[in-house]
Short mmCIF file of C-alpha atoms in Angstrom, two decimals:
data_model
loop_
_atom_site.label_atom_id
_atom_site.label_comp_id
_atom_site.label_asym_id
_atom_site.label_seq_id
_atom_site.Cartn_x
_atom_site.Cartn_y
_atom_site.Cartn_z
CA UNK A 848 -16.20 118.87 39.16
CA UNK A 849 -18.16 121.94 38.47
CA UNK A 850 -20.42 119.77 36.00
CA UNK A 851 -20.75 116.73 38.79
CA UNK A 852 -21.85 119.62 41.44
CA UNK A 853 -24.47 121.33 38.65
CA UNK A 854 -26.18 118.04 38.21
CA UNK A 855 -25.94 117.05 41.86
CA UNK A 856 -27.63 119.94 43.00
CA UNK A 857 -30.53 120.04 40.10
CA UNK A 858 -31.22 116.09 41.05
CA UNK A 859 -31.57 116.63 44.74
CA UNK A 860 -33.91 119.81 44.42
CA UNK A 861 -36.25 118.27 41.84
CA UNK A 862 -36.38 114.89 44.33
CA UNK A 863 -36.95 116.98 47.36
CA UNK A 864 -39.89 118.57 45.54
CA UNK A 865 -41.02 115.57 43.74
CA UNK A 866 -41.70 113.72 47.27
CA UNK A 867 -42.93 117.11 48.75
CA UNK A 868 -45.65 117.62 46.17
CA UNK A 869 -46.57 113.82 45.07
CA UNK A 870 -44.74 111.71 47.93
CA UNK A 871 -46.51 108.83 49.48
CA UNK A 872 -46.23 110.49 53.27
CA UNK A 873 -49.40 111.15 55.37
CA UNK A 874 -47.87 114.08 56.87
CA UNK A 875 -46.13 117.09 55.78
CA UNK A 876 -42.45 116.69 55.55
CA UNK A 877 -40.28 118.27 58.25
CA UNK A 878 -37.81 120.83 57.70
CA UNK A 879 -35.89 120.38 60.93
CA UNK A 880 -32.12 120.56 59.74
CA UNK A 881 -31.14 116.88 60.78
CA UNK A 882 -34.29 115.28 59.10
CA UNK A 883 -33.90 117.05 55.81
CA UNK A 884 -30.05 116.29 56.11
CA UNK A 885 -30.79 112.68 56.15
CA UNK A 886 -33.40 113.21 53.35
CA UNK A 887 -31.24 115.03 50.80
CA UNK A 888 -28.30 111.86 51.65
CA UNK A 889 -30.45 109.20 50.88
CA UNK A 890 -31.00 111.15 46.97
CA UNK A 891 -27.40 111.69 47.16
CA UNK A 892 -26.59 108.07 47.63
CA UNK A 893 -28.89 106.78 45.30
CA UNK A 894 -27.18 109.43 42.83
CA UNK A 895 -23.68 108.03 43.21
CA UNK A 896 -24.93 104.48 43.17
CA UNK A 897 -26.22 105.03 39.66
CA UNK A 898 -22.88 107.42 39.03
CA UNK A 899 -20.46 104.68 39.67
CA UNK A 900 -21.91 102.69 36.61
CA UNK A 901 -21.45 105.45 33.85
CA UNK A 902 -19.07 108.20 35.29
CA UNK A 903 -21.64 110.77 33.86
CA UNK A 904 -23.08 113.28 35.98
CA UNK A 905 -26.24 114.13 33.72
CA UNK A 906 -27.35 110.56 33.48
CA UNK A 907 -26.66 109.71 37.20
CA UNK A 908 -29.10 113.04 38.06
CA UNK A 909 -31.63 111.47 35.85
CA UNK A 910 -31.65 107.92 36.78
CA UNK A 911 -31.53 109.33 40.37
CA UNK A 912 -34.76 111.39 39.87
CA UNK A 913 -36.54 108.21 37.96
CA UNK A 914 -35.57 106.15 40.91
CA UNK A 915 -37.32 108.24 43.24
CA UNK A 916 -40.30 108.74 40.91
CA UNK A 917 -40.59 104.71 40.73
CA UNK A 918 -40.34 104.21 44.33
CA UNK A 919 -43.09 106.96 44.77
CA UNK A 920 -45.19 105.51 42.32
CA UNK A 921 -44.66 101.88 43.56
CA UNK A 922 -44.87 102.85 46.89
CA UNK A 923 -48.62 104.79 46.25
CA UNK A 924 -50.09 101.80 44.46
CA UNK A 925 -49.11 99.36 47.47
CA UNK A 926 -50.80 101.66 49.62
CA UNK A 927 -53.90 101.53 47.64
CA UNK A 928 -54.03 97.57 48.15
CA UNK A 929 -52.36 96.66 51.21
CA UNK A 930 -52.62 100.21 53.77
CA UNK A 931 -49.01 100.84 53.80
CA UNK A 932 -46.29 102.56 52.21
CA UNK A 933 -43.20 100.71 50.15
CA UNK A 934 -41.02 99.09 52.90
CA UNK A 935 -37.54 97.61 52.65
CA UNK A 936 -38.28 94.22 53.01
CA UNK A 937 -40.35 94.31 50.34
CA UNK A 938 -36.94 94.23 47.77
CA UNK A 939 -36.52 90.75 48.83
CA UNK A 940 -39.66 89.39 47.65
CA UNK A 941 -38.35 90.92 44.00
CA UNK A 942 -37.24 87.58 43.01
CA UNK A 943 -40.52 86.09 43.75
CA UNK A 944 -42.18 87.90 40.81
CA UNK A 945 -40.35 86.68 37.52
CA UNK A 946 -40.65 82.65 39.14
CA UNK A 947 -43.97 82.96 40.07
CA UNK A 948 -46.05 85.91 38.16
CA UNK A 949 -49.36 84.11 38.65
CA UNK A 950 -49.47 85.27 42.41
CA UNK A 951 -48.97 89.23 40.74
CA UNK A 952 -51.01 91.48 39.78
CA UNK A 953 -47.71 93.01 37.33
CA UNK A 954 -47.78 91.97 33.81
CA UNK A 955 -44.87 89.30 32.76
CA UNK A 956 -42.26 90.91 31.50
CA UNK A 957 -43.19 90.13 27.70
CA UNK A 958 -46.53 92.27 28.06
CA UNK A 959 -46.32 95.41 26.15
CA UNK A 960 -47.01 97.49 29.28
CA UNK A 961 -43.47 95.98 30.87
CA UNK A 962 -41.59 95.46 27.85
CA UNK A 963 -42.04 98.55 25.70
CA UNK A 964 -41.43 100.90 28.73
CA UNK A 965 -38.18 98.78 29.77
CA UNK A 966 -36.96 98.77 26.24
CA UNK A 967 -37.52 102.54 25.58
CA UNK A 968 -35.65 103.39 28.91
CA UNK A 969 -32.97 101.21 27.71
CA UNK A 970 -32.62 102.59 24.27
CA UNK A 971 -32.94 106.61 25.84
CA UNK A 972 -30.08 105.35 28.45
CA UNK A 973 -27.83 103.86 25.46
CA UNK A 974 -28.45 106.70 23.52
CA UNK A 975 -27.31 109.43 26.69
CA UNK A 976 -24.53 107.35 27.37
CA UNK A 977 -23.23 107.72 24.25
CA UNK A 978 -23.61 111.22 24.25
CA UNK A 979 -22.70 112.89 27.71
CA UNK A 980 -19.07 112.40 27.81
CA UNK A 981 -17.31 110.59 30.88
CA UNK A 982 -16.11 112.65 33.73
CA UNK A 983 -13.31 110.05 34.43
CA UNK A 984 -9.83 110.98 34.71
CA UNK A 985 -8.17 110.68 31.62
CA UNK A 986 -4.96 109.51 33.21
CA UNK A 987 -4.73 105.26 33.69
CA UNK A 988 -3.92 105.59 37.20
CA UNK A 989 -6.46 107.94 38.42
CA UNK A 990 -9.21 106.46 36.39
CA UNK A 991 -8.33 103.05 37.90
CA UNK A 992 -8.26 104.48 41.67
CA UNK A 993 -11.51 106.06 40.67
CA UNK A 994 -12.96 103.05 39.42
CA UNK A 995 -12.29 101.61 42.83
CA UNK A 996 -13.08 104.06 45.45
CA UNK A 997 -16.54 105.04 44.70
CA UNK A 998 -17.86 101.56 44.51
CA UNK A 999 -15.75 100.30 47.84
CA UNK A 1000 -16.49 103.23 49.68
CA UNK A 1001 -20.15 102.79 48.84
CA UNK A 1002 -19.97 99.13 50.14
CA UNK A 1003 -17.94 100.37 53.07
CA UNK A 1004 -20.80 102.94 54.01
CA UNK A 1005 -23.30 99.84 53.81
CA UNK A 1006 -21.40 97.34 56.29
CA UNK A 1007 -20.50 100.58 58.75
CA UNK A 1008 -24.34 101.28 58.86
CA UNK A 1009 -24.74 98.07 60.79
CA UNK A 1010 -21.63 98.77 63.32
CA UNK A 1011 -20.69 101.23 65.73
CA UNK A 1012 -20.65 104.22 65.84
CA UNK A 1013 -22.67 104.63 63.01
CA UNK A 1014 -25.40 102.11 63.60
CA UNK A 1015 -25.77 104.08 67.09
CA UNK A 1016 -26.09 107.52 65.41
CA UNK A 1017 -28.84 105.67 63.20
CA UNK A 1018 -30.10 104.26 66.33
CA UNK A 1019 -30.91 107.46 67.65
CA UNK A 1020 -32.39 108.89 64.20
CA UNK A 1021 -34.93 106.18 64.13
CA UNK A 1022 -35.19 104.74 67.74
CA UNK A 1023 -37.94 102.71 66.82
CA UNK A 1024 -40.12 101.08 63.85
CA UNK A 1025 -42.69 104.06 63.44
CA UNK A 1026 -42.84 103.65 59.03
CA UNK A 1027 -45.63 106.06 58.29
CA UNK A 1028 -44.10 108.93 60.71
CA UNK A 1029 -40.45 108.18 59.46
CA UNK A 1030 -41.88 108.32 55.46
CA UNK A 1031 -42.96 111.86 56.48
CA UNK A 1032 -40.47 112.74 58.06
CA UNK A 1033 -37.23 112.08 56.05
CA UNK A 1034 -38.72 110.79 53.11
CA UNK A 1035 -39.48 107.03 51.62
CA UNK A 1036 -35.93 106.75 50.09
CA UNK A 1037 -33.94 107.44 53.47
CA UNK A 1038 -36.83 105.43 55.48
CA UNK A 1039 -35.42 102.39 53.41
CA UNK A 1040 -32.46 102.33 53.90
CA UNK A 1041 -32.30 103.35 57.30
CA UNK A 1042 -34.70 100.61 58.09
CA UNK A 1043 -32.85 97.80 56.14
CA UNK A 1044 -29.75 98.89 58.01
CA UNK A 1045 -31.78 98.93 61.68
CA UNK A 1046 -33.30 95.89 60.86
CA UNK A 1047 -29.84 93.73 60.54
CA UNK A 1048 -29.34 94.47 63.79
CA UNK A 1049 -32.60 94.65 65.74
CA UNK A 1050 -34.18 92.06 63.63
CA UNK A 1051 -31.20 89.48 64.99
CA UNK A 1052 -31.88 89.42 68.40
CA UNK A 1053 -33.03 85.92 69.60
CA UNK A 1054 -35.48 85.72 72.22
CA UNK A 1055 -35.59 83.17 75.30
CA UNK A 1056 -37.13 80.10 75.03
CA UNK A 1057 -40.02 79.95 76.84
CA UNK A 1058 -40.25 77.73 80.51
CA UNK A 1059 -43.76 75.93 79.79
CA UNK A 1060 -45.57 74.70 83.07
CA UNK A 1061 -45.53 71.26 83.29
CA UNK A 1062 -48.52 68.76 82.47
CA UNK A 1063 -49.94 66.47 79.75
CA UNK A 1064 -49.95 68.10 76.24
CA UNK A 1065 -52.15 66.60 73.33
CA UNK A 1066 -51.43 63.91 71.16
CA UNK A 1067 -51.82 65.62 68.21
CA UNK A 1068 -52.04 69.75 67.33
CA UNK A 1069 -53.22 69.95 64.19
CA UNK A 1070 -52.54 74.10 63.25
CA UNK A 1071 -54.02 75.31 59.61
CA UNK A 1072 -53.47 79.04 58.23
CA UNK A 1073 -56.67 79.38 55.92
CA UNK A 1074 -55.51 81.23 53.01
CA UNK A 1075 -56.93 85.01 53.15
CA UNK A 1076 -59.79 83.58 55.43
CA UNK A 1077 -62.42 85.52 56.87
CA UNK A 1078 -66.29 85.09 57.35
CA UNK A 1079 -67.69 85.91 54.01
CA UNK A 1080 -70.73 87.50 55.57
CA UNK A 1081 -68.28 90.12 56.72
CA UNK A 1082 -67.93 90.71 52.89
CA UNK A 1083 -71.50 90.28 51.90
CA UNK A 1084 -71.49 86.95 51.02
CA UNK A 1085 -73.58 84.24 52.25
CA UNK A 1086 -73.80 82.16 55.45
CA UNK A 1087 -70.89 79.89 55.35
CA UNK A 1088 -71.71 76.62 57.24
CA UNK A 1089 -68.57 76.31 58.77
CA UNK A 1090 -69.39 79.61 61.10
CA UNK A 1091 -72.32 77.91 62.56
CA UNK A 1092 -70.31 74.75 63.32
CA UNK A 1093 -67.43 77.24 64.76
CA UNK A 1094 -70.17 78.90 67.12
CA UNK A 1095 -71.76 75.50 68.46
CA UNK A 1096 -68.53 73.66 68.39
CA UNK A 1097 -65.32 75.22 68.55
CA UNK A 1098 -64.09 75.25 72.42
CA UNK A 1099 -62.80 78.82 71.46
CA UNK A 1100 -63.43 81.31 68.45
CA UNK A 1101 -63.43 84.42 67.56
CA UNK A 1102 -61.65 87.73 65.32
CA UNK A 1103 -58.18 87.42 65.21
CA UNK A 1104 -56.07 90.79 65.06
CA UNK A 1105 -53.21 90.07 62.32
CA UNK A 1106 -50.19 92.44 61.67
CA UNK A 1107 -51.35 93.14 57.97
CA UNK A 1108 -54.30 93.79 55.56
CA UNK A 1109 -54.22 91.95 52.25
CA UNK A 1110 -50.69 90.40 52.05
CA UNK A 1111 -47.64 89.74 54.38
CA UNK A 1112 -48.71 86.02 55.20
CA UNK A 1113 -45.04 85.80 56.86
CA UNK A 1114 -46.21 88.27 59.41
CA UNK A 1115 -49.31 86.34 60.72
CA UNK A 1116 -47.52 83.16 60.41
CA UNK A 1117 -44.76 84.04 62.12
CA UNK A 1118 -47.03 85.73 65.08
CA UNK A 1119 -48.75 82.23 65.71
CA UNK A 1120 -45.73 79.66 65.05
CA UNK A 1121 -43.69 82.12 67.75
CA UNK A 1122 -46.02 83.89 70.04
CA UNK A 1123 -43.59 87.01 69.47
CA UNK A 1124 -46.03 90.27 69.51
CA UNK A 1125 -44.70 93.24 67.37
CA UNK A 1126 -42.79 95.13 69.53
CA UNK A 1127 -40.70 92.39 70.57
CA UNK A 1128 -39.55 91.96 66.60
CA UNK A 1129 -38.36 96.02 66.00
CA UNK A 1130 -37.21 96.54 62.61
CA UNK A 1131 -37.40 92.99 61.85
CA UNK A 1132 -41.51 93.19 61.95
CA UNK A 1133 -41.91 94.16 58.42
CA UNK A 1134 -40.23 90.15 57.14
CA UNK A 1135 -39.92 88.59 60.41
CA UNK A 1136 -38.13 85.70 58.70
CA UNK A 1137 -35.96 87.74 56.89
CA UNK A 1138 -33.25 88.70 59.63
CA UNK A 1139 -33.67 85.20 61.65
CA UNK A 1140 -34.47 82.92 58.15
CA UNK A 1141 -36.62 81.44 60.52
CA UNK A 1142 -33.98 80.57 63.63
CA UNK A 1143 -36.68 80.81 66.14
CA UNK A 1144 -36.43 79.17 69.83
CA UNK A 1145 -39.98 79.83 70.72
CA UNK A 1146 -41.16 78.22 67.36
CA UNK A 1147 -44.11 75.77 68.55
CA UNK A 1148 -42.24 73.25 66.23
CA UNK A 1149 -38.74 73.74 68.19
CA UNK A 1150 -40.98 73.18 71.25
CA UNK A 1151 -42.91 70.51 69.86
CA UNK A 1152 -39.80 68.42 68.59
CA UNK A 1153 -38.18 69.13 72.34
CA UNK A 1154 -40.87 66.92 73.66
CA UNK A 1155 -40.69 63.95 71.39
CA UNK A 1156 -43.21 65.15 68.93
CA UNK A 1157 -43.10 64.68 64.70
CA UNK A 1158 -43.14 67.98 63.25
CA UNK A 1159 -44.72 68.34 59.66
CA UNK A 1160 -45.35 71.10 57.68
CA UNK A 1161 -47.95 70.67 54.84
CA UNK A 1162 -48.14 73.25 52.12
CA UNK A 1163 -49.03 72.42 48.53
CA UNK A 1164 -46.88 75.03 46.62
CA UNK A 1165 -43.61 75.53 45.79
CA UNK A 1166 -40.59 75.07 47.98
CA UNK A 1167 -38.80 78.26 47.13
CA UNK A 1168 -41.70 80.73 47.71
CA UNK A 1169 -41.03 82.89 50.53
CA UNK A 1170 -38.20 80.73 50.70
CA UNK A 1171 -40.65 78.50 52.80
CA UNK A 1172 -38.75 75.18 53.10
CA UNK A 1173 -35.23 76.78 54.59
CA UNK A 1174 -37.47 78.61 56.62
CA UNK A 1175 -39.74 75.87 58.16
CA UNK A 1176 -36.70 73.79 58.68
CA UNK A 1177 -35.31 76.08 60.83
CA UNK A 1178 -38.13 76.92 62.41
CA UNK A 1179 -37.64 72.97 63.65
CA UNK A 1180 -39.49 70.82 61.42
CA UNK A 1181 -38.22 67.64 60.65
CA UNK A 1182 -40.76 66.91 57.83
CA UNK A 1183 -41.82 68.61 54.67
CA UNK A 1184 -44.78 67.65 52.23
CA UNK A 1185 -44.85 70.63 50.03
CA UNK A 1186 -45.95 71.20 46.25
CA UNK A 1187 -43.69 68.14 44.55
CA UNK A 1188 -45.60 65.62 46.71
CA UNK A 1189 -49.29 66.78 45.59
CA UNK A 1190 -48.97 66.11 41.92
CA UNK A 1191 -52.30 64.99 40.64
CA UNK A 1192 -54.04 66.36 43.49
CA UNK A 1193 -57.41 67.80 42.41
CA UNK A 1194 -56.92 71.68 41.78
CA UNK A 1195 -59.35 74.47 41.90
CA UNK A 1196 -58.49 77.50 39.78
CA UNK A 1197 -54.68 77.91 39.50
CA UNK A 1198 -53.47 76.24 43.14
CA UNK A 1199 -54.18 72.78 44.75
CA UNK A 1200 -58.02 72.86 46.45
CA UNK A 1201 -58.53 72.89 50.04
CA UNK A 1202 -60.54 69.94 50.07
CA UNK A 1203 -57.34 67.82 48.58
CA UNK A 1204 -55.68 69.48 51.11
CA UNK A 1205 -57.59 68.35 53.88
CA UNK A 1206 -58.06 64.64 53.11
CA UNK A 1207 -54.37 64.77 52.16
CA UNK A 1208 -53.55 66.12 56.17
CA UNK A 1209 -55.86 63.40 57.57
CA UNK A 1210 -54.30 60.86 55.88
CA UNK A 1211 -50.67 62.18 57.30
CA UNK A 1212 -52.43 62.45 60.99
CA UNK A 1213 -53.61 58.50 60.59
CA UNK A 1214 -50.45 57.00 59.35
CA UNK A 1215 -48.33 58.59 62.43
CA UNK A 1216 -49.57 56.89 65.57
CA UNK A 1217 -46.98 58.90 68.14
CA UNK A 1218 -46.96 62.63 68.89
CA UNK A 1219 -47.44 65.31 66.10
CA UNK A 1220 -47.56 68.80 65.67
CA UNK A 1221 -48.65 69.27 61.70
CA UNK A 1222 -48.74 72.69 60.35
CA UNK A 1223 -50.20 73.38 57.01
CA UNK A 1224 -51.08 76.54 54.82
CA UNK A 1225 -53.77 76.33 52.22
CA UNK A 1226 -53.60 77.81 49.02
CA UNK A 1227 -56.52 77.60 46.85
CA UNK A 1228 -57.73 80.89 48.17
CA UNK A 1229 -54.53 82.79 47.20
CA UNK A 1230 -54.80 85.94 44.96
CA UNK A 1231 -55.01 87.53 42.54
CA UNK A 1232 -58.40 87.21 41.93
CA UNK A 1233 -58.97 88.29 37.83
CA UNK A 1234 -60.66 87.00 34.88
CA UNK A 1235 -59.86 83.85 33.75
CA UNK A 1236 -58.88 82.16 37.21
CA UNK A 1237 -62.48 80.26 37.08
CA UNK A 1238 -65.08 79.21 34.10
CA UNK A 1239 -67.65 81.76 34.28
CA UNK A 1240 -66.98 83.59 37.22
CA UNK A 1241 -65.09 86.86 36.66
CA UNK A 1242 -65.84 89.17 39.32
CA UNK A 1243 -62.93 89.00 42.09
CA UNK A 1244 -65.45 89.26 44.87
CA UNK A 1245 -67.39 86.01 43.72
CA UNK A 1246 -64.31 84.15 43.04
CA UNK A 1247 -63.05 84.59 46.55
CA UNK A 1248 -66.68 83.49 47.77
CA UNK A 1249 -66.67 80.51 45.66
CA UNK A 1250 -63.06 79.36 47.16
CA UNK A 1251 -64.06 80.14 50.60
CA UNK A 1252 -66.94 77.47 50.27
CA UNK A 1253 -64.36 74.96 49.63
CA UNK A 1254 -62.32 76.29 52.38
CA UNK A 1255 -65.40 75.83 54.66
CA UNK A 1256 -65.72 72.25 53.36
CA UNK A 1257 -62.08 71.07 54.06
CA UNK A 1258 -62.72 72.48 57.78
CA UNK A 1259 -65.44 70.51 58.35
CA UNK A 1260 -64.61 67.34 56.98
CA UNK A 1261 -61.48 68.13 59.38
CA UNK A 1262 -63.63 68.43 62.22
CA UNK A 1263 -65.65 65.17 61.32
CA UNK A 1264 -62.22 63.10 60.70
CA UNK A 1265 -60.35 64.28 63.56
CA UNK A 1266 -63.11 63.44 66.15
CA UNK A 1267 -63.38 60.14 64.39
CA UNK A 1268 -60.14 59.65 64.64
CA UNK A 1269 -59.67 60.38 68.59
CA UNK A 1270 -62.67 58.62 68.99
CA UNK A 1271 -61.19 55.22 67.55
CA UNK A 1272 -57.82 55.51 68.91
CA UNK A 1273 -58.03 57.31 71.74
CA UNK A 1274 -55.44 60.21 71.00
CA UNK A 1275 -56.51 63.99 72.11
CA UNK A 1276 -56.41 65.96 69.20
CA UNK A 1277 -56.53 69.76 68.99
CA UNK A 1278 -57.37 71.40 65.61
CA UNK A 1279 -56.84 75.21 65.29
CA UNK A 1280 -57.46 77.08 61.97
CA UNK A 1281 -57.19 81.36 61.14
CA UNK A 1282 -56.64 82.97 58.87
CA UNK A 1283 -53.90 84.76 57.88
CA UNK A 1284 -54.94 88.34 56.56
CA UNK A 1285 -58.38 89.53 54.88
CA UNK A 1286 -57.96 89.22 50.82
CA UNK A 1287 -56.84 91.92 49.30
CA UNK A 1288 -60.24 92.79 47.19
CA UNK A 1289 -61.74 95.81 45.77
CA UNK A 1290 -64.32 95.61 48.34
CA UNK A 1291 -62.29 94.81 51.15
CA UNK A 1292 -60.01 97.82 51.59
CA UNK A 1293 -57.08 98.36 53.73
CA UNK A 1294 -58.07 98.98 57.26
CA UNK A 1295 -61.36 96.32 56.98
CA UNK A 1296 -62.00 95.18 60.18
CA UNK A 1297 -58.90 96.77 61.94
CA UNK A 1298 -57.40 93.72 60.00
CA UNK A 1299 -59.17 90.96 62.15
CA UNK A 1300 -59.57 87.91 60.46
CA UNK A 1301 -61.67 84.68 62.14
CA UNK A 1302 -59.82 81.42 63.77
CA UNK A 1303 -61.32 78.58 65.73
CA UNK A 1304 -59.90 75.95 67.79
CA UNK A 1305 -61.67 72.59 68.47
CA UNK A 1306 -60.37 69.82 70.98
CA UNK A 1307 -61.30 65.91 70.36
CA UNK A 1308 -60.91 62.96 72.61
CA UNK A 1309 -60.01 65.22 75.80
CA UNK A 1310 -61.61 67.64 78.00
CA UNK A 1311 -64.17 70.35 76.04
CA UNK A 1312 -65.29 73.25 77.29
CA UNK A 1313 -68.41 75.24 76.36
CA UNK A 1314 -68.08 77.13 73.13
CA UNK A 1315 -66.92 80.63 73.98
CA UNK A 1316 -65.67 83.76 71.92
CA UNK A 1317 -62.25 85.17 72.81
CA UNK A 1318 -60.62 88.10 70.07
CA UNK A 1319 -57.11 87.57 69.96
CA UNK A 1320 -54.25 89.01 68.65
CA UNK A 1321 -51.98 86.76 66.31
CA UNK A 1322 -49.09 86.16 68.92
CA UNK A 1323 -51.51 85.41 71.67
CA UNK A 1324 -53.04 82.78 70.00
CA UNK A 1325 -49.20 81.22 69.59
CA UNK A 1326 -48.85 81.85 73.09
CA UNK A 1327 -51.88 79.81 74.23
CA UNK A 1328 -51.23 77.05 71.44
CA UNK A 1329 -47.64 76.24 73.84
CA UNK A 1330 -50.28 75.08 76.41
CA UNK A 1331 -51.30 72.04 74.35
CA UNK A 1332 -47.59 70.87 74.12
CA UNK A 1333 -46.49 71.29 77.74
CA UNK A 1334 -45.56 67.87 78.33
CA UNK A 1335 -44.83 64.62 76.20
CA UNK A 1336 -48.33 62.85 75.55
CA UNK A 1337 -49.16 59.51 77.10
CA UNK A 1338 -48.77 58.05 73.63
CA UNK A 1339 -45.26 59.00 73.45
CA UNK A 1340 -43.06 57.50 70.65
CA UNK A 1341 -39.84 58.40 68.72
CA UNK A 1342 -40.73 60.84 65.66
CA UNK A 1343 -41.35 59.35 62.38
CA UNK A 1344 -40.19 60.97 58.76
CA UNK A 1345 -42.56 61.00 55.99
#
């Protein structure tokens, strides 16, 4: 027991010093007794987690220190690119890394920069494991009891954290999602644990279905999320002809305030598709799909489907990435056309090109004569932008600007194609395009433009307004788009399937 207490005390003191000296916070650590207790408790829980695998106090102490150091290092690296510290929902994305390594700047597991440290750590752990004696009881009965009680106790604590009375205590300690303040107040590990527990309670609440006013809706609503799209002139690039077209032809356009910089597509996507503001999501704001898995009563797809529209999700990438297929089905999309349906489509760099996607989109609209809500997510300009991506273009910004020209061409073709479609068929069509977030480029640091991208809304075959600039938040754009689905359209027909 004395050995365990000594190892635990030293581990907690070193973790506390580590976060105080090198932690990823934007303020001084709180010395309030309650905050300090939460900080130390988080270190202790990490130590107990590792201790249950070895029952060696000093090995558990070292592993705890390494774990806290790793969290701090990763959090600081994330902040330099995205502008916010590590959050609990980031761990839900870990399975994507080995399945889609090309989307991350992390080297593959066989790269010496990863494999060597991993192998050395494993070797050191095995050596230490063989050197330090276990503190498990020698008697058979107490040994089995100890092996069962600790893991079951930790599991019971995790379950209790999302139920009264412990959930109430956590709610008082963390009344709202204020990540920067809480990381400074109680430390990164405590924030990760508390936010995870709070999100399971807070993020699971369902909003009410909005009451929409009666009136004629559009026959076709096309919504396109443009990967990492901002006006390239804001990054020092050449003028994009699309931007002139938007200013001259779009009924409405402007800057779109999105929930993140450089990543977290799901935040912007969720805001536009559901119209739910960040303050409505509570602790589910960091990954809105994690708590409810797309089960959103306010989803545009659900509202459209309830009004007789066919609903189609079009995305030229793997179905499992971000669990998109499952999430979009829960959102209310009856038909999904994803990566496997784009075999043979033209690629620009590693992904299906935007122009090819746009032409597929026009074909889908032409093939579906009834009311249609189509949501598409582009892929061509997804990061990382690194050497070897494009022949003869290695500079990240130059790669981005090359791709954004194709994005502009795609939208120009869609404007021309949908306008012609509306003219020849008599259907009313709305096209809305928006950037999900600014690109994570060296020349585009966190805080760029107040985390604002660009959006535009075009209408064809129906009433048009003079072009105007209206800057919006992403959720406000989603609520505005509901008005295009206020009632079944004049060309009402049963939804068709692909």
